[in-house]
Short mmCIF file of C-alpha atoms and ligand atoms in Angstrom, two decimals:
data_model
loop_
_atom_site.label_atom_id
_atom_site.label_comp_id
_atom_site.label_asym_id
_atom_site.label_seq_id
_atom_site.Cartn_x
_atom_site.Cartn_y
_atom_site.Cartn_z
CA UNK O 753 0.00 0.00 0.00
CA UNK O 754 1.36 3.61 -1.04
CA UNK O 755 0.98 6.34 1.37
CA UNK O 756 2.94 9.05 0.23
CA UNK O 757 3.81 10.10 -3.49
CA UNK O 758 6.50 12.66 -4.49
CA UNK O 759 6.23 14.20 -8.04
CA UNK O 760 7.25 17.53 -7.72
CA UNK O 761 10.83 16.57 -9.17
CA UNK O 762 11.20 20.17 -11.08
CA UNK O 763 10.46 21.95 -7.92
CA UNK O 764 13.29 20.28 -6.03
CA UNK O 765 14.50 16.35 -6.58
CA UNK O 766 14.88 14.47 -3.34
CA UNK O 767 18.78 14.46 -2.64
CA UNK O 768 20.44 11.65 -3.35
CA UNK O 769 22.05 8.90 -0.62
CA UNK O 770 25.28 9.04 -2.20
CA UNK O 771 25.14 12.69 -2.02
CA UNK O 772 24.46 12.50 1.49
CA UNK O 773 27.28 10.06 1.76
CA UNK O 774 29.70 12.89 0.47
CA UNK O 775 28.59 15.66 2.48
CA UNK O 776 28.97 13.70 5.35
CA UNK O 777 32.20 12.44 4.38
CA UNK O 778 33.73 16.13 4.02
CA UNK O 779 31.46 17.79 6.61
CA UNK O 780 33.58 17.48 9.55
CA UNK O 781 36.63 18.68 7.69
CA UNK O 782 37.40 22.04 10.00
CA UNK O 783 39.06 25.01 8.46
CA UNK O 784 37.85 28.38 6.39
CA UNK O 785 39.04 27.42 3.04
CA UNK O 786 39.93 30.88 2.44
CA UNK O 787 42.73 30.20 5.33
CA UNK O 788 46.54 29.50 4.58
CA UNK O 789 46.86 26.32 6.85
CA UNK O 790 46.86 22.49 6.53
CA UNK O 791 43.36 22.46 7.20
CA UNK O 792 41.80 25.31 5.24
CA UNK O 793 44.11 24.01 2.53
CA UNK O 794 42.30 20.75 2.90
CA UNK O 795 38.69 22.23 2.75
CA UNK O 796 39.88 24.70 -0.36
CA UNK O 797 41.17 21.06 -2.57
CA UNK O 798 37.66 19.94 -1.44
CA UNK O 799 36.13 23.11 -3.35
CA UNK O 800 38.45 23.06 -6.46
CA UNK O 801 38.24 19.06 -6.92
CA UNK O 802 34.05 19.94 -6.90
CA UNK O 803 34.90 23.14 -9.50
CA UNK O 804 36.55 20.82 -11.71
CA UNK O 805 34.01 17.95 -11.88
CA UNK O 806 31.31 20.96 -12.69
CA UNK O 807 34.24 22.42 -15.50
CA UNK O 808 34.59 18.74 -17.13
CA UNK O 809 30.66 18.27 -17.12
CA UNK O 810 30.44 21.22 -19.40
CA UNK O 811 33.52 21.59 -21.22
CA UNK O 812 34.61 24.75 -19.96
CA UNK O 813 37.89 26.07 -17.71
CA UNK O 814 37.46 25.88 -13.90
CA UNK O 815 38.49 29.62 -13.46
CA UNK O 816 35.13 29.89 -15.54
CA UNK O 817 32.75 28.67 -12.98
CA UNK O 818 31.27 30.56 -10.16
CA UNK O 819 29.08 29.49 -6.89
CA UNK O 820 26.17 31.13 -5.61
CA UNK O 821 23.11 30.06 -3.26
CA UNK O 822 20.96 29.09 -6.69
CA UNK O 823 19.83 29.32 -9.82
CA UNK O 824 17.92 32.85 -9.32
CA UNK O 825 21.04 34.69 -7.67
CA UNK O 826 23.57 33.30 -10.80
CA UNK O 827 20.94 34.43 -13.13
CA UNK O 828 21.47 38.09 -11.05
CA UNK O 829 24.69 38.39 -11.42
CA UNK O 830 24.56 36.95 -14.52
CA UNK O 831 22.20 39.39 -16.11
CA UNK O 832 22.95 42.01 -14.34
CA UNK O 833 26.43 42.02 -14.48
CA UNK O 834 26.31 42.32 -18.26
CA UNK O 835 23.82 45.69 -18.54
CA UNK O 836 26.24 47.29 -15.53
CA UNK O 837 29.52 46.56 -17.83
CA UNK O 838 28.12 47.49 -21.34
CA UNK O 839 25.61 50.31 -20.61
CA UNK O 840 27.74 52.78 -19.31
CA UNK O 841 30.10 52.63 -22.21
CA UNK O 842 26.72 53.19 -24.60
CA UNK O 843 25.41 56.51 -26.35
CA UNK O 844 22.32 57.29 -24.59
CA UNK O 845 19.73 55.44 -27.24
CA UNK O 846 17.42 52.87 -26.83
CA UNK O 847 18.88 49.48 -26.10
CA UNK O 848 16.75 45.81 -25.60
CA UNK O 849 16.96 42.48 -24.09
CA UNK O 850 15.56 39.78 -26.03
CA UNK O 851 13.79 36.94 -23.93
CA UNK O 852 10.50 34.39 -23.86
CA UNK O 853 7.26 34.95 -22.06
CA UNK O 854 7.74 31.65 -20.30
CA UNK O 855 11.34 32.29 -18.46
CA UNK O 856 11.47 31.50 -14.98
CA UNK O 857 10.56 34.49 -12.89
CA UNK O 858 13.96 34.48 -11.85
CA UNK O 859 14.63 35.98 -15.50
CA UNK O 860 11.51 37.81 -15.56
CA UNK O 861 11.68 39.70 -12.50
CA UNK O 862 15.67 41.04 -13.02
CA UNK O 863 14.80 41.76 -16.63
CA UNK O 864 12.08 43.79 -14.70
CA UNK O 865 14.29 45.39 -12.61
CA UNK O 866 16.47 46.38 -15.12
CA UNK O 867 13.85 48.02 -17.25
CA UNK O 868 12.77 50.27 -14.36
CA UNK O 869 16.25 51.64 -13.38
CA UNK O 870 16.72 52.28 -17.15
CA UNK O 871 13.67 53.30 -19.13
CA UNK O 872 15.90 53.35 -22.26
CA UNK O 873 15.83 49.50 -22.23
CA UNK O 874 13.09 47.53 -24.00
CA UNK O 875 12.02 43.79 -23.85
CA UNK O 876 11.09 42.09 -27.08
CA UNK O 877 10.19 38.44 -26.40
CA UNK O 878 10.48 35.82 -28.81
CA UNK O 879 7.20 34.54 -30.24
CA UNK O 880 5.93 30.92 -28.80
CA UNK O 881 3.47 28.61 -30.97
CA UNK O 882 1.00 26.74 -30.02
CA UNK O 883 3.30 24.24 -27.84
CA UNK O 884 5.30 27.12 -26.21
CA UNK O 885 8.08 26.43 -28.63
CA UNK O 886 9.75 29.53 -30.74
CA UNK O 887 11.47 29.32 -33.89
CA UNK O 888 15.21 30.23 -34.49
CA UNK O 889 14.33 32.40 -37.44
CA UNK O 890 12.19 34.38 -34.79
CA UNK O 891 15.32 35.84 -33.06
CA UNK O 892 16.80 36.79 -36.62
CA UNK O 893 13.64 39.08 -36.86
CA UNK O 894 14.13 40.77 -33.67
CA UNK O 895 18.18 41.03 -33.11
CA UNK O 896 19.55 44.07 -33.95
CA UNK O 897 23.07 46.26 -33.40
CA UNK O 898 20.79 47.57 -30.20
CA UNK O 899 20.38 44.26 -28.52
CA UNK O 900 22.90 43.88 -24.86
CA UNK O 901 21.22 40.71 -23.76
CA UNK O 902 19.61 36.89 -25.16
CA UNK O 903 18.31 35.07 -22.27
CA UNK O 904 16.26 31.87 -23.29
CA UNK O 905 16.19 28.72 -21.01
CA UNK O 906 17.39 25.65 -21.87
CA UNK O 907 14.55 23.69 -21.14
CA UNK O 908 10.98 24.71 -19.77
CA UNK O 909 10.20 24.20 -15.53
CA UNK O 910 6.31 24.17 -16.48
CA UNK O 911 6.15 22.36 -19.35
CA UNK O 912 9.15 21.03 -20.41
CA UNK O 913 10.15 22.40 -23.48
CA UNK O 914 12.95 22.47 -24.81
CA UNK O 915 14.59 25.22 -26.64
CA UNK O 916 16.94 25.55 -29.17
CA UNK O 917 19.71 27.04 -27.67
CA UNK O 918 22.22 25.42 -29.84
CA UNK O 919 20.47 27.62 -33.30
CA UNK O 920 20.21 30.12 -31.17
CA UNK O 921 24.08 30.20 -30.35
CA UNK O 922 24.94 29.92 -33.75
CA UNK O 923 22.42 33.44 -34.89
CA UNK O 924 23.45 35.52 -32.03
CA UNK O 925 27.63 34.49 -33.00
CA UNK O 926 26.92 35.52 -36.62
CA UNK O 927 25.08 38.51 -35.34
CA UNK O 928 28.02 39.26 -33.63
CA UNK O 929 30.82 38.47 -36.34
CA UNK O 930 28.98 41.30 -39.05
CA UNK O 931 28.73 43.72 -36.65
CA UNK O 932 32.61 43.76 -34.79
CA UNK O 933 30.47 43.61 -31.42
CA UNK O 934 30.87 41.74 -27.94
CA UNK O 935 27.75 41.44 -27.52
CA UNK O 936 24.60 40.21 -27.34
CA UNK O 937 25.65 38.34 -24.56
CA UNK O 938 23.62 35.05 -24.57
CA UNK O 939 22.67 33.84 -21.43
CA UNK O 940 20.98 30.55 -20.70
CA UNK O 941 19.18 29.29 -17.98
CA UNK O 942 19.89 25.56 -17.43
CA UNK O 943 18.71 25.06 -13.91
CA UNK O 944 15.81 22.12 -15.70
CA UNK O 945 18.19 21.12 -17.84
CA UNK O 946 21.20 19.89 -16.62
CA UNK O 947 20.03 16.19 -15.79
CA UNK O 948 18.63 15.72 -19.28
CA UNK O 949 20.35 17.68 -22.31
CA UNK O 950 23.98 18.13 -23.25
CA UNK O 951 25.14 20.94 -21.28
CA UNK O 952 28.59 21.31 -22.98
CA UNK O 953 28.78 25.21 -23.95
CA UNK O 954 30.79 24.80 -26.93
CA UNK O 955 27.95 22.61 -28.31
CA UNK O 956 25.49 25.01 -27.23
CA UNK O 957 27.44 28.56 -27.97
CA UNK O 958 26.48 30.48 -24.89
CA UNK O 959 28.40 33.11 -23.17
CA UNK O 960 26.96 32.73 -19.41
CA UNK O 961 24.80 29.08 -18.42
CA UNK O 962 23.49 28.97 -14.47
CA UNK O 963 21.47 26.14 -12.80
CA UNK O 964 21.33 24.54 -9.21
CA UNK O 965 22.04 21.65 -7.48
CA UNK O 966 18.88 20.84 -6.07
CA UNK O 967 17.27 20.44 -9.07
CA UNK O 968 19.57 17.45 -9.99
CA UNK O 969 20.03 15.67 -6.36
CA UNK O 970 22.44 17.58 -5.22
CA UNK O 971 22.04 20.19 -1.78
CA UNK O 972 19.61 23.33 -1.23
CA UNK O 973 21.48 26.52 -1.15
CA UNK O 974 24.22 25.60 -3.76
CA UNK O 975 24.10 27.26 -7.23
CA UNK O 976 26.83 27.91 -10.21
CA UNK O 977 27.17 30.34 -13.18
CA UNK O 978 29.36 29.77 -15.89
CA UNK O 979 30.99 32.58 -17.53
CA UNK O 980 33.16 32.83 -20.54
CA UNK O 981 36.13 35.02 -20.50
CA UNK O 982 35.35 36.42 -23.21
CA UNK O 983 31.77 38.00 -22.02
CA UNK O 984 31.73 41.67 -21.33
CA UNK O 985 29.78 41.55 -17.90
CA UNK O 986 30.79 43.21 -14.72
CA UNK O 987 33.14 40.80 -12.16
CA UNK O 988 33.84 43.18 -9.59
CA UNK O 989 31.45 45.19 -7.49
CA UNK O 990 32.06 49.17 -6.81
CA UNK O 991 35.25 49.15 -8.96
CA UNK O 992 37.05 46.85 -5.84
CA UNK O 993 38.81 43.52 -7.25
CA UNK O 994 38.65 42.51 -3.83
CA UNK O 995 34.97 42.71 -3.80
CA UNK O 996 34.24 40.42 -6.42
CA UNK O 997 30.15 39.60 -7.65
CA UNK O 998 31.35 36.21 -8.23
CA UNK O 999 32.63 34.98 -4.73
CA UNK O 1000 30.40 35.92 -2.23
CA UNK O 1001 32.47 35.17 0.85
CA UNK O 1002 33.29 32.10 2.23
CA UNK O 1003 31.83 29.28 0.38
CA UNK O 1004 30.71 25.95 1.96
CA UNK O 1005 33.68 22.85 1.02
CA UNK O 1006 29.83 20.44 2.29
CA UNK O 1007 27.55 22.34 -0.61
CA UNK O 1008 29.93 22.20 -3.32
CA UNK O 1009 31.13 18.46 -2.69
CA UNK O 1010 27.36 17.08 -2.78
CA UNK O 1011 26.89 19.58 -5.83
CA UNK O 1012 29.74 17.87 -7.79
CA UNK O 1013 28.23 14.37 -6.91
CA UNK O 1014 25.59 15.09 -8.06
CA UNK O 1015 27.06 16.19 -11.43
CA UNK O 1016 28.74 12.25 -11.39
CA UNK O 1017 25.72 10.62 -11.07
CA UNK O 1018 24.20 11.80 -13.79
CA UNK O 1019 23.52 8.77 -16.23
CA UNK O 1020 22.40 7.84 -19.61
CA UNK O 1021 20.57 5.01 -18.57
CA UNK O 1022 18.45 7.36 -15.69
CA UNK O 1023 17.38 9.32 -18.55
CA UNK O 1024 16.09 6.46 -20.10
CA UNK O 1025 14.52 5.11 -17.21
CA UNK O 1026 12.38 8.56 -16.87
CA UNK O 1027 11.80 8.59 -20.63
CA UNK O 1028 9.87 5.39 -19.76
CA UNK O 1029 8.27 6.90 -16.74
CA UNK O 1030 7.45 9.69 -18.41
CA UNK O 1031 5.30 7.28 -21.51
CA UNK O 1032 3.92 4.95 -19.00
CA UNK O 1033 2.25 7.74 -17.42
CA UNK O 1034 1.09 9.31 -20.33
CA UNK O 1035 -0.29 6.47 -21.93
CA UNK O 1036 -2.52 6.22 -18.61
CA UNK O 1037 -3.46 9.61 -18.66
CA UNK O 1038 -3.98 10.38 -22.38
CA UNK O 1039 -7.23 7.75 -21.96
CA UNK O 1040 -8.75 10.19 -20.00
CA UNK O 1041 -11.27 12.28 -22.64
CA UNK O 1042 -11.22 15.26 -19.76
CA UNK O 1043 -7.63 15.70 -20.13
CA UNK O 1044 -5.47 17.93 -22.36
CA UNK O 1045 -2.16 18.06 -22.41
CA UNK O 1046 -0.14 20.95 -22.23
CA UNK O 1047 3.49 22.00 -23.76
CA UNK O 1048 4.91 20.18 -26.96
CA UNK O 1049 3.94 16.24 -27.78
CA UNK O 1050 5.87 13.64 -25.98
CA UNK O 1051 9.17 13.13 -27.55
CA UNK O 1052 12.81 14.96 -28.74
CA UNK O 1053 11.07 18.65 -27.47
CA UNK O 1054 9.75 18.07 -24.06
CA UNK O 1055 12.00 17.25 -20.83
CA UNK O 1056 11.74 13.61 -19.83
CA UNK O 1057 10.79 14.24 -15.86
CA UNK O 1058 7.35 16.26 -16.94
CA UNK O 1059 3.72 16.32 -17.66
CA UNK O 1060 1.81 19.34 -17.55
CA UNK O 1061 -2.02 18.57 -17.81
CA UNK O 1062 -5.25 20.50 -17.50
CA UNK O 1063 -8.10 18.09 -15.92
CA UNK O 1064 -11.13 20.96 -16.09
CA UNK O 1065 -11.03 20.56 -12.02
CA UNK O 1066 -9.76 24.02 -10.55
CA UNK O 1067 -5.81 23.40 -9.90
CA UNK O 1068 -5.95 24.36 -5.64
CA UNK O 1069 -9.20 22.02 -5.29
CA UNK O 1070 -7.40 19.06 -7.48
CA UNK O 1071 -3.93 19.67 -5.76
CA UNK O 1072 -5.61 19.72 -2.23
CA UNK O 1073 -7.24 16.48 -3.21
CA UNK O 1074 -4.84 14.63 -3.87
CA UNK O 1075 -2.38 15.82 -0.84
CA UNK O 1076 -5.27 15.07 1.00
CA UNK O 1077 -4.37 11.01 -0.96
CA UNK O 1078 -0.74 11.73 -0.51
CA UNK O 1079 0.62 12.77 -3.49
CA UNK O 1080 2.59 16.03 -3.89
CA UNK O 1081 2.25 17.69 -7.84
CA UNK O 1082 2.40 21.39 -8.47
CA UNK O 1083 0.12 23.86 -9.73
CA UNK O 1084 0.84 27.37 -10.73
CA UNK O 1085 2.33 29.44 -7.72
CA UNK O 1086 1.28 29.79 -4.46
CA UNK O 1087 0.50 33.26 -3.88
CA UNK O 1088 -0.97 32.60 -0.19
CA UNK O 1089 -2.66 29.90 1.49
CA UNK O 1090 -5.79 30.03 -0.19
CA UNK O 1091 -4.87 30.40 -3.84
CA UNK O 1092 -3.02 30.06 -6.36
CA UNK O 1093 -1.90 32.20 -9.36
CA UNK O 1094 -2.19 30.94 -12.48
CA UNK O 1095 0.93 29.99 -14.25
CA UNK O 1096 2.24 32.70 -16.62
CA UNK O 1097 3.95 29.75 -18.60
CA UNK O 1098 0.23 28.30 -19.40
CA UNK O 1099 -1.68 31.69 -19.40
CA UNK O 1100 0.92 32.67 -22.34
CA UNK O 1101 0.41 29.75 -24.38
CA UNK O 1102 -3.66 29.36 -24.38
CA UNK O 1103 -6.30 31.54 -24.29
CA UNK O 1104 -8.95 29.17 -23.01
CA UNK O 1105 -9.64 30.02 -19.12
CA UNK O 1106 -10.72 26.45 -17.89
CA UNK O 1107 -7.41 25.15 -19.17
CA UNK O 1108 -4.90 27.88 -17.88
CA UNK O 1109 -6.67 27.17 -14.45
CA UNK O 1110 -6.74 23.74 -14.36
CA UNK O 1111 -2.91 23.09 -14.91
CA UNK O 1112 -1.40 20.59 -13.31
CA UNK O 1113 2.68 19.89 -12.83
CA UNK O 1114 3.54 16.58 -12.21
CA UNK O 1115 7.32 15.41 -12.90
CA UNK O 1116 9.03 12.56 -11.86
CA UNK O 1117 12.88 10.60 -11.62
CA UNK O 1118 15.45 8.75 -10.63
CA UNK O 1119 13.38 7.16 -7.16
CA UNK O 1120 9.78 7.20 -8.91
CA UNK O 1121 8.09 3.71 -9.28
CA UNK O 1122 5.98 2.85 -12.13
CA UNK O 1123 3.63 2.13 -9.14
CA UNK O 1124 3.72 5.09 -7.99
CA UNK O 1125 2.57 6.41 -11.20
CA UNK O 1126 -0.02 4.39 -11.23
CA UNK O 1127 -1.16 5.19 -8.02
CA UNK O 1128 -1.52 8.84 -9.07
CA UNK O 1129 -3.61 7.79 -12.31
CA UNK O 1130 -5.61 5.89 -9.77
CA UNK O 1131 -6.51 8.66 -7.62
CA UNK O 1132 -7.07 10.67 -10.75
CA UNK O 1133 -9.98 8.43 -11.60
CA UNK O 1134 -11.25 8.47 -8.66
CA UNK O 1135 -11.67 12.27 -8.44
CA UNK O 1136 -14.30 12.20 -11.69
CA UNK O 1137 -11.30 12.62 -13.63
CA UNK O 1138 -12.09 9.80 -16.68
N1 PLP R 1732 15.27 28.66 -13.32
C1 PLP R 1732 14.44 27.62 -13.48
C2 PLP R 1732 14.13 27.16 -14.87
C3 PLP R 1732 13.88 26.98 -12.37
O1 PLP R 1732 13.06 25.94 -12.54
C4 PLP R 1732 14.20 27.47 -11.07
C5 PLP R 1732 13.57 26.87 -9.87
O2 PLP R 1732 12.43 26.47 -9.90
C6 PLP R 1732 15.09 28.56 -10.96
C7 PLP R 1732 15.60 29.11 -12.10
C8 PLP R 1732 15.51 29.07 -9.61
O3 PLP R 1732 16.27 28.09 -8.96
P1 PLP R 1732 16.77 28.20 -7.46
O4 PLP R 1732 15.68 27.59 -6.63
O5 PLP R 1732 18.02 27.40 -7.38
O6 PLP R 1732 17.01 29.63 -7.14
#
């Protein structure tokens, strides 16, 4: 008998035992790895063995990578960091950031805040179809010699789709080349990611990548941002090279280890296993005449760890049902106790009300049971959902 059901994977995936194993194995370790003796020397290897694990994952130089707390303060300093360096050294004209509707909010709300401390900054956001996908050929229309910023995620937290960063890469770098410019700088958000696509950023072409290692079993509070050298973007805060935006005092030897084990245990045949999860549970689901699915069809576009369905049932009442059964999907955002926004992924995609409110998240991996799957469908049905 099933009591309790986790699939809220792309909010945070459980942390994995032999994660847990390494933190514990390098948590005692005493020192400030900033410090000069034996044993702050010992805690600092622990941080650059973790940097170079993160470097080899994606092809890049250690000196390249940067910790944070998470995948919204890298995307900061990441987007940030590049309007601070370039703007200043601008004519006063107008200037834009190109981006999609359906970024995290991370993205949203410092695009945001760059917009309001410099009105001469527009957003122009790539147009999605009818599966929240764009097309490359869309950026080509909207680039121009006024563009300081490309930020487009990697892959969708909502509904899984995947973008093509790789096209994108290639536009922006030819963009660049016939104009003698350093920028756009093209940033890309890989916090869903990571697990699932190649993440090497020669393949992909980007300038700055960030993510987080809870969303691949690693810690809470442990984040990275890649930059390349070559990115115009602002490393040091009030003109201090002491005071650097990229390492925020003294970072944790415990965070980064279980971050970089993380990184190891990512596997071929895990992604496999949830590309099986992921058609098992659709195949249940999709026999259900209520329910629509939302984002792009199963296959090459879509993350493997998500579904993203609307049921007609009002998202809080059908998420509050089924905690009620024990099983944990998401919904929009919480805004308080009592309700919950609807997602601005969905609510940019369709323009049919019952649908955008009835979204449901559910997303799986590498400790979800086909059973437990089933167990969802099950109380699915039972909730006049067939
Ligand atoms: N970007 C995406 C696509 C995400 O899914 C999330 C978390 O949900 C974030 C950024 C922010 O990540 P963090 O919780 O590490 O700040």
């Amino acid at each position: 008998m099933i009591k309790k059901v986790y699939l809220d994977y792309q909010a945070t995936v459980p942390i994995r035992p032999e994660v847990l194993q390494r933190m514990n194995d390098v948590s005692t370790d005493i020192g400030n790895p900033n410090s000069t003796h034996s044993f702050g020397r010992k805690n600092a290897a622990t941080i650059y063995n973790a940097k170079n694990v993160l470097a080899d994952f994606l092809g890049v130089s250690s000196k390249d990578i940067f910790f944070t707390s998470g995948a919204t303060e890298s995307i900061e300093i990441a987007l940030l960091g590049v309007v601070k360096k370039i703007l200043p050294n601008l004519p006063k004209k107008d200037w834009n950031i190109i981006t999609t509707p359906i970024e995290h909010k991370a993205v949203l709300n410092t695009i945001a805040e760059i917009i309001s401390d410099h009105p001469n900054i527009q957003v122009r956001y790539l147009q999605l179809d009818q599966e929240g996908q764009i097309k490359p050929e869309s950026l080509e229309a909207l680039i121009d010699e006024h563009t300081l910023l490309v930020s487009v995620m990697y892959a969708n937290n909502e509904i899984g789709t995947i973008f093509p960063i790789r096209k994108l890469g290639k536009i922006i770098r030819l963009h660049r080349s016939k104009h003698k410019s350093d920028y756009p700088v093209f940033h890309t958000d890989a916090t869903q990611s990571l697990m699932y696509l190649n993440s090497k950023v020669d393949y992909l072409g980007v300038d700055m990548m960030t993510f987080s290692a809870h969303k691949i079993g690693g810690p809470l509070g442990i984040g990275a941002l890649y930059v390349s050298p070559d990115a115009p973007t602002m490393r040091i805060r009030n003109g201090n090279p002491k005071e650097s935006f990229f390492s925020r005092g003294t970072t944790s030897p415990t965070l980064v280890a279980g971050f970089a084990r993380a990184i190891e245990l990512i596997s071929k045949l895990e992604i496999e296993k949830t590309v099986h999860l992921q058609r098992h549970l659709w195949s249940k689901l999709s026999n259900f005449p209520g329910i629509l699915l939302n984002g792009p069809a199963i296959g090459e576009h879509r993350l493997p760890c998500n579904l993203n369905i609307s049921t007609g049932i009002p998202a809080l009442e059908m998420l509050l049902r089924l905690d009620l059964e024990g099983v944990a999907v998401s919904a929009g955002s919480a805004c308080s106790s009592r309700s919950i926004d609807p997602s601005h992924v969905i609510s940019a995609i369709y323009d049919d009300h019952s649908r955008v409110h009835s979204a449901l998240r559910i997303s799986f991996g590498y400790a979800t049971t086909i059973e437990e799957l089933d167990f969802f469908v099950k109380i699915l049905s039972n909730n006049n959902i067939s």
